[in-house]
Coordinates of C-alpha atoms in Angstrom, one line a residue:
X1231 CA 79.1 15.3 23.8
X1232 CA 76.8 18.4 23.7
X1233 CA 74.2 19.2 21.5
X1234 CA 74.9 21.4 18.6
X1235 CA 72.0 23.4 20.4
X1236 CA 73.2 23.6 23.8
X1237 CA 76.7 24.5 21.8
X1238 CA 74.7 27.4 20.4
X1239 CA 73.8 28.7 23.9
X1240 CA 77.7 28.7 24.7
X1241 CA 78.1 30.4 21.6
X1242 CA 76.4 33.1 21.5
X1243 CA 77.5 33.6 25.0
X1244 CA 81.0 33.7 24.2
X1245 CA 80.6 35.6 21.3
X1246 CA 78.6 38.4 23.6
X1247 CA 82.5 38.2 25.5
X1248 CA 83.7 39.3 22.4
X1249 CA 81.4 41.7 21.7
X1250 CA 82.0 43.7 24.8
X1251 CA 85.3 43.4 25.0
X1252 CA 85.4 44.9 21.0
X1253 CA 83.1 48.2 22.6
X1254 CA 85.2 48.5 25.7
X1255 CA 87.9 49.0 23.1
X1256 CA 86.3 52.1 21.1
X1257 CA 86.7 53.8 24.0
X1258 CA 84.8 57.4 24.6
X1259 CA 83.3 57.0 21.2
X1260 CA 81.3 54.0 23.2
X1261 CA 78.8 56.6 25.0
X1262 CA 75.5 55.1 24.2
X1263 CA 72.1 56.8 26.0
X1264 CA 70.2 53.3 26.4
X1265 CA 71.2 52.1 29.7
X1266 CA 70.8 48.3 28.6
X1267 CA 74.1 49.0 26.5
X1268 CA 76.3 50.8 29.0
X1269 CA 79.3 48.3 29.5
X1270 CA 78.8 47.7 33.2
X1271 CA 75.0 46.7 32.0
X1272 CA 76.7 44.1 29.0
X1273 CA 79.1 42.7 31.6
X1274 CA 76.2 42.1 34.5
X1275 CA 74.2 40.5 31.4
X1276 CA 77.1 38.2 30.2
X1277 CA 77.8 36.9 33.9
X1278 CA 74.4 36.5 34.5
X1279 CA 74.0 34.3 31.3
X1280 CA 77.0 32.0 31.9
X1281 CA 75.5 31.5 35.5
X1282 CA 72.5 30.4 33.8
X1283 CA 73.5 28.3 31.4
X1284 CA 75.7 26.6 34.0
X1285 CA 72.8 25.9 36.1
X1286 CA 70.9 23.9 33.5
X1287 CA 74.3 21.8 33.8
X1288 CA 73.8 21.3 37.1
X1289 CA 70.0 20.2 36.8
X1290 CA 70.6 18.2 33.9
X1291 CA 73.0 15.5 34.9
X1292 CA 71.0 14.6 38.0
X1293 CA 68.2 14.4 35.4
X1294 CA 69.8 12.7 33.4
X1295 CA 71.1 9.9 35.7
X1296 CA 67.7 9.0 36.6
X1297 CA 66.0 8.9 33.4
X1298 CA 68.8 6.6 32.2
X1299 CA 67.8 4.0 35.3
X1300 CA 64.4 4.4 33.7
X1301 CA 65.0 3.2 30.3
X1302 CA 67.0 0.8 31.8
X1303 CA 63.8 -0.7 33.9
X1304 CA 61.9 -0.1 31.0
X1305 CA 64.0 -2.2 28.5
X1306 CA 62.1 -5.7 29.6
X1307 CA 58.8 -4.3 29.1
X1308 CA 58.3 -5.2 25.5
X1309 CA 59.9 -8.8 25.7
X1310 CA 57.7 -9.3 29.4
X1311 CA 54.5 -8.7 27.2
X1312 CA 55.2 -11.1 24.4
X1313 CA 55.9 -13.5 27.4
X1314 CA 52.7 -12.7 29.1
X1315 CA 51.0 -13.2 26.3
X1316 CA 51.9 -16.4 25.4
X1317 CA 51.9 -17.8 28.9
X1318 CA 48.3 -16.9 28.3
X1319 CA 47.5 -18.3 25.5
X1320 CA 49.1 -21.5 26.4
X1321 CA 47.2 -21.5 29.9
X1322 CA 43.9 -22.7 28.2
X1323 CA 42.3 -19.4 28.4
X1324 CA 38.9 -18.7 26.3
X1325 CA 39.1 -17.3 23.0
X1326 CA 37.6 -14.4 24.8
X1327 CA 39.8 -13.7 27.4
X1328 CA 42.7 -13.8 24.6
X1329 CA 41.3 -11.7 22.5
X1330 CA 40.8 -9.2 24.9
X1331 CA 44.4 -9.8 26.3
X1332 CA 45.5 -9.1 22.5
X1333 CA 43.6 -5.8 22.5
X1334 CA 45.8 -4.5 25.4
X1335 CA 49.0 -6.0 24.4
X1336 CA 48.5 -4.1 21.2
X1337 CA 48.7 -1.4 22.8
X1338 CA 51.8 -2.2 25.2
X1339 CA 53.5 -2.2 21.6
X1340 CA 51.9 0.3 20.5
X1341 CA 50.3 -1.1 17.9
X1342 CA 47.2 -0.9 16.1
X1343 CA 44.1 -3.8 15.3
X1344 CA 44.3 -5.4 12.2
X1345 CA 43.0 -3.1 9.3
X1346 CA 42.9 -0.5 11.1
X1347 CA 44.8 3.0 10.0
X1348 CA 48.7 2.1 9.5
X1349 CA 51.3 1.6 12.7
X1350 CA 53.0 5.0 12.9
X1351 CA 56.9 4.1 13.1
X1352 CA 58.9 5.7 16.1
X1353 CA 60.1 9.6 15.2
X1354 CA 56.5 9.4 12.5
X1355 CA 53.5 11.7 13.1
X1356 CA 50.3 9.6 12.4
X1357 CA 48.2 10.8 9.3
X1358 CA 45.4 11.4 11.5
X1359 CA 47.3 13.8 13.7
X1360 CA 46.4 11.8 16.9
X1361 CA 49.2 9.3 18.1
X1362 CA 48.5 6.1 18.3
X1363 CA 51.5 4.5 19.9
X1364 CA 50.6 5.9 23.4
X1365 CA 53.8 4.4 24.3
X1366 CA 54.6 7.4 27.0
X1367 CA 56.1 5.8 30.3
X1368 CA 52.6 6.7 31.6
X1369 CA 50.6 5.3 29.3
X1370 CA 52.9 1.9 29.5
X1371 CA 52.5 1.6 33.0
X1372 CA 48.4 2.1 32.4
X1373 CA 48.8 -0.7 29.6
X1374 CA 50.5 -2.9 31.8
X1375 CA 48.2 -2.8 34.9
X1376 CA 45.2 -3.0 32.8
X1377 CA 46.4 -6.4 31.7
X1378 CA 47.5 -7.2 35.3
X1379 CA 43.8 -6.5 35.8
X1380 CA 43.2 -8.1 32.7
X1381 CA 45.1 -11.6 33.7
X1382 CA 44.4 -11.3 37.7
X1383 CA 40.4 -12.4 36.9
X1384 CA 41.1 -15.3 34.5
X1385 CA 41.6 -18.5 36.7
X1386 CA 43.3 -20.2 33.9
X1387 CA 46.1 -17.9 34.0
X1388 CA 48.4 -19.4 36.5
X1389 CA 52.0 -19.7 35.3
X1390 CA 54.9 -21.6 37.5
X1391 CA 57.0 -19.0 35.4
X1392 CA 57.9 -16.4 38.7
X1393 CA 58.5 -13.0 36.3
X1394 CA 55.3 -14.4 34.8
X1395 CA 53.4 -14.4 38.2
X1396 CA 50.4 -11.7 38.7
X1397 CA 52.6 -10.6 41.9
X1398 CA 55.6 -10.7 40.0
X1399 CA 54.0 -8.5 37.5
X1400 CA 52.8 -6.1 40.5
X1401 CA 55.8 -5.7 41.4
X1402 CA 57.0 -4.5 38.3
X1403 CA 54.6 -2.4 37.8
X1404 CA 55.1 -0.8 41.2
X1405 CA 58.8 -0.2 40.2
X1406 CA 58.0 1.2 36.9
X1407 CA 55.4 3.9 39.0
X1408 CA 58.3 4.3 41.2
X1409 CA 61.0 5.6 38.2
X1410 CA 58.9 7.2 36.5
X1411 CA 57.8 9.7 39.3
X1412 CA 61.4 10.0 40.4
X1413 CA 62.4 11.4 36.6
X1414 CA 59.1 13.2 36.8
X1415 CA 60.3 14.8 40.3
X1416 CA 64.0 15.4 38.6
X1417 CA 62.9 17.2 35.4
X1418 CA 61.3 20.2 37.9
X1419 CA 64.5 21.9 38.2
X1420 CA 65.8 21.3 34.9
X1421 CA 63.1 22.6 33.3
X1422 CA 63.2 25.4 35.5
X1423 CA 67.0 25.9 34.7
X1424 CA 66.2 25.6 30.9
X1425 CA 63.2 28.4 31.3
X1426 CA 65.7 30.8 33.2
X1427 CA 68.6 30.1 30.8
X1428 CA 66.3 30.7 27.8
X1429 CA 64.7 34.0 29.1
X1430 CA 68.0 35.3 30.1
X1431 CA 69.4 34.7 26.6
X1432 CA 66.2 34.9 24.3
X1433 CA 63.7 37.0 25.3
X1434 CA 62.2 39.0 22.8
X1435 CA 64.1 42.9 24.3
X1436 CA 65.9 42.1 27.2
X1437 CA 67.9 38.8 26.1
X1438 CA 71.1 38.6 25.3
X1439 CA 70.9 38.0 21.3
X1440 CA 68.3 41.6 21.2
X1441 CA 71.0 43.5 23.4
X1442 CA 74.0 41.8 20.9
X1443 CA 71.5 43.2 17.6
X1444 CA 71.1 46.5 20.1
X1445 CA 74.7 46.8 20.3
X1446 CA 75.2 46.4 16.9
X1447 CA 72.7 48.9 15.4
X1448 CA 74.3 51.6 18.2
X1449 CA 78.0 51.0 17.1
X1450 CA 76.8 51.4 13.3
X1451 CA 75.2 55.4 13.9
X1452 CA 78.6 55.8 15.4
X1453 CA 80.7 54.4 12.7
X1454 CA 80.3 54.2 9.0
X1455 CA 79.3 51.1 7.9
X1456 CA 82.2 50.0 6.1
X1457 CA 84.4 51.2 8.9
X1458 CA 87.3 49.0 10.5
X1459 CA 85.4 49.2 14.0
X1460 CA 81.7 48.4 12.6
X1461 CA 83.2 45.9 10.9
X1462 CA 84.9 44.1 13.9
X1463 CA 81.3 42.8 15.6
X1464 CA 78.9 43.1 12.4
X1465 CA 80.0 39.4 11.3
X1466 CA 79.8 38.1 15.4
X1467 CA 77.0 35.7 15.2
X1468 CA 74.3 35.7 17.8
X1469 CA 71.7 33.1 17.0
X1470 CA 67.7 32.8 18.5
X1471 CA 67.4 29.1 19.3
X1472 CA 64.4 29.3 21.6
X1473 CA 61.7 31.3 20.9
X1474 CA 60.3 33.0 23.5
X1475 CA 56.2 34.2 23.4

């Protein structure tokens, strides 16, 4: 199901159909000196916005696809942790070693120390303005080699447990790089779709939702502003859902 934002886009796009097709309708009255609002100029701009917003389409489901296989290999990550953990602690590992091991698994939770500020919750900005769940895919995968690192030097820890095993855990990590550069790779041409299709509809004189207002203020110094034809685009809603600097 789409977004009620990327229904907007189609929106105002449709309703910039409209619009035209209402002005192609007042006929000769329709003779306005700004190039940008000539009919020909309104119908380039509308074909030119549906190809855009089409192309993010295109960009997004490949995008999407992989960035699903990454939350996917992702899912274990908290679970393997708690594991890793308690394999360690378990192993006969100094009170050192674990305590260190705790600091970093902390952080694979995103969590904070004990009596430290408060855990901020998922969707939460942290009182102190600075997040402190660092639980990007990038900063995971640092969190998680830096225990491998953590675990690979401590001679006690040597589970039979194969998931649990430092190669095992390499491996993972390895995969996890592996995803993550792939969605990293994948999100290029979206978010060069989503750029395009924003400029093309937003920007500030030359988008589609400024020529809409345009076309509105020109068909009002024609008509009266109570008149039948002012009337038929004046309600049309064009909305700015991006803003563009």
């Amino acid at each position: 199901m789409a977004s009620n934002s990327e229904t907007g886009h189609a929106k105002n796009i449709a309703n910039f159909e409209t619009l035209i097709t209402r002005c192609a309708g007042y006929g000769t009255d329709y003779n306005p000196s700004n190039p940008l609002l000539d009919i020909d100029a309104l119908r380039a701009l509308h074909i030119e916005s549906k190809a855009d917003l089409n192309q993010v389409s295109v960009a997004k489901s490949p995008y999407d696809f992989i960035e699903g296989k990454r939350k996917t290999m992702f899912q274990p990550y908290g679970s393997l942790a708690t594991q890793i953990m308690a394999s360690l602690q378990s192993s006969g590992a100094s009170e050192t070693v674990i305590s260190d091991a705790k600091t970093i698994y902390r952080k694979m939770h995103g969590r904070r120390a004990p009596g430290t500020l408060p855990e901020t919750k998922e969707g939460e900005t942290p009182k102190d303005r600075i997040s402190v769940s660092q639980q990007s895919y990038d900063m995971k995968i640092e969190h998680l080699d830096k225990m491998i690192e953590h675990l690979n030097i401590e001679t006690a820890y040597r589970p039979n447990e194969e998931k649990l095993k430092i190669e095992s855990l390499k491996n993972y990590k390895q995969e996890l790089e592996v995803i993550n550069s792939k969605v990293k790779n994948a999100y290029v041409p979206y978010s060069q779709a989503l750029n395009a299709r924003n400029r093309k509809l937003y920007a500030p004189e030359t988008g589609l939702v400024a020529r809409a207002q345009l076309v509105k203020k020109y068909v009002k110094s024609i008509y009266k502003t109570q008149s039948p034809e002012y009337k038929m685009i004046s309600k049309l809603p064009f909305k700015f859902l991006v803003e563009i600097k």
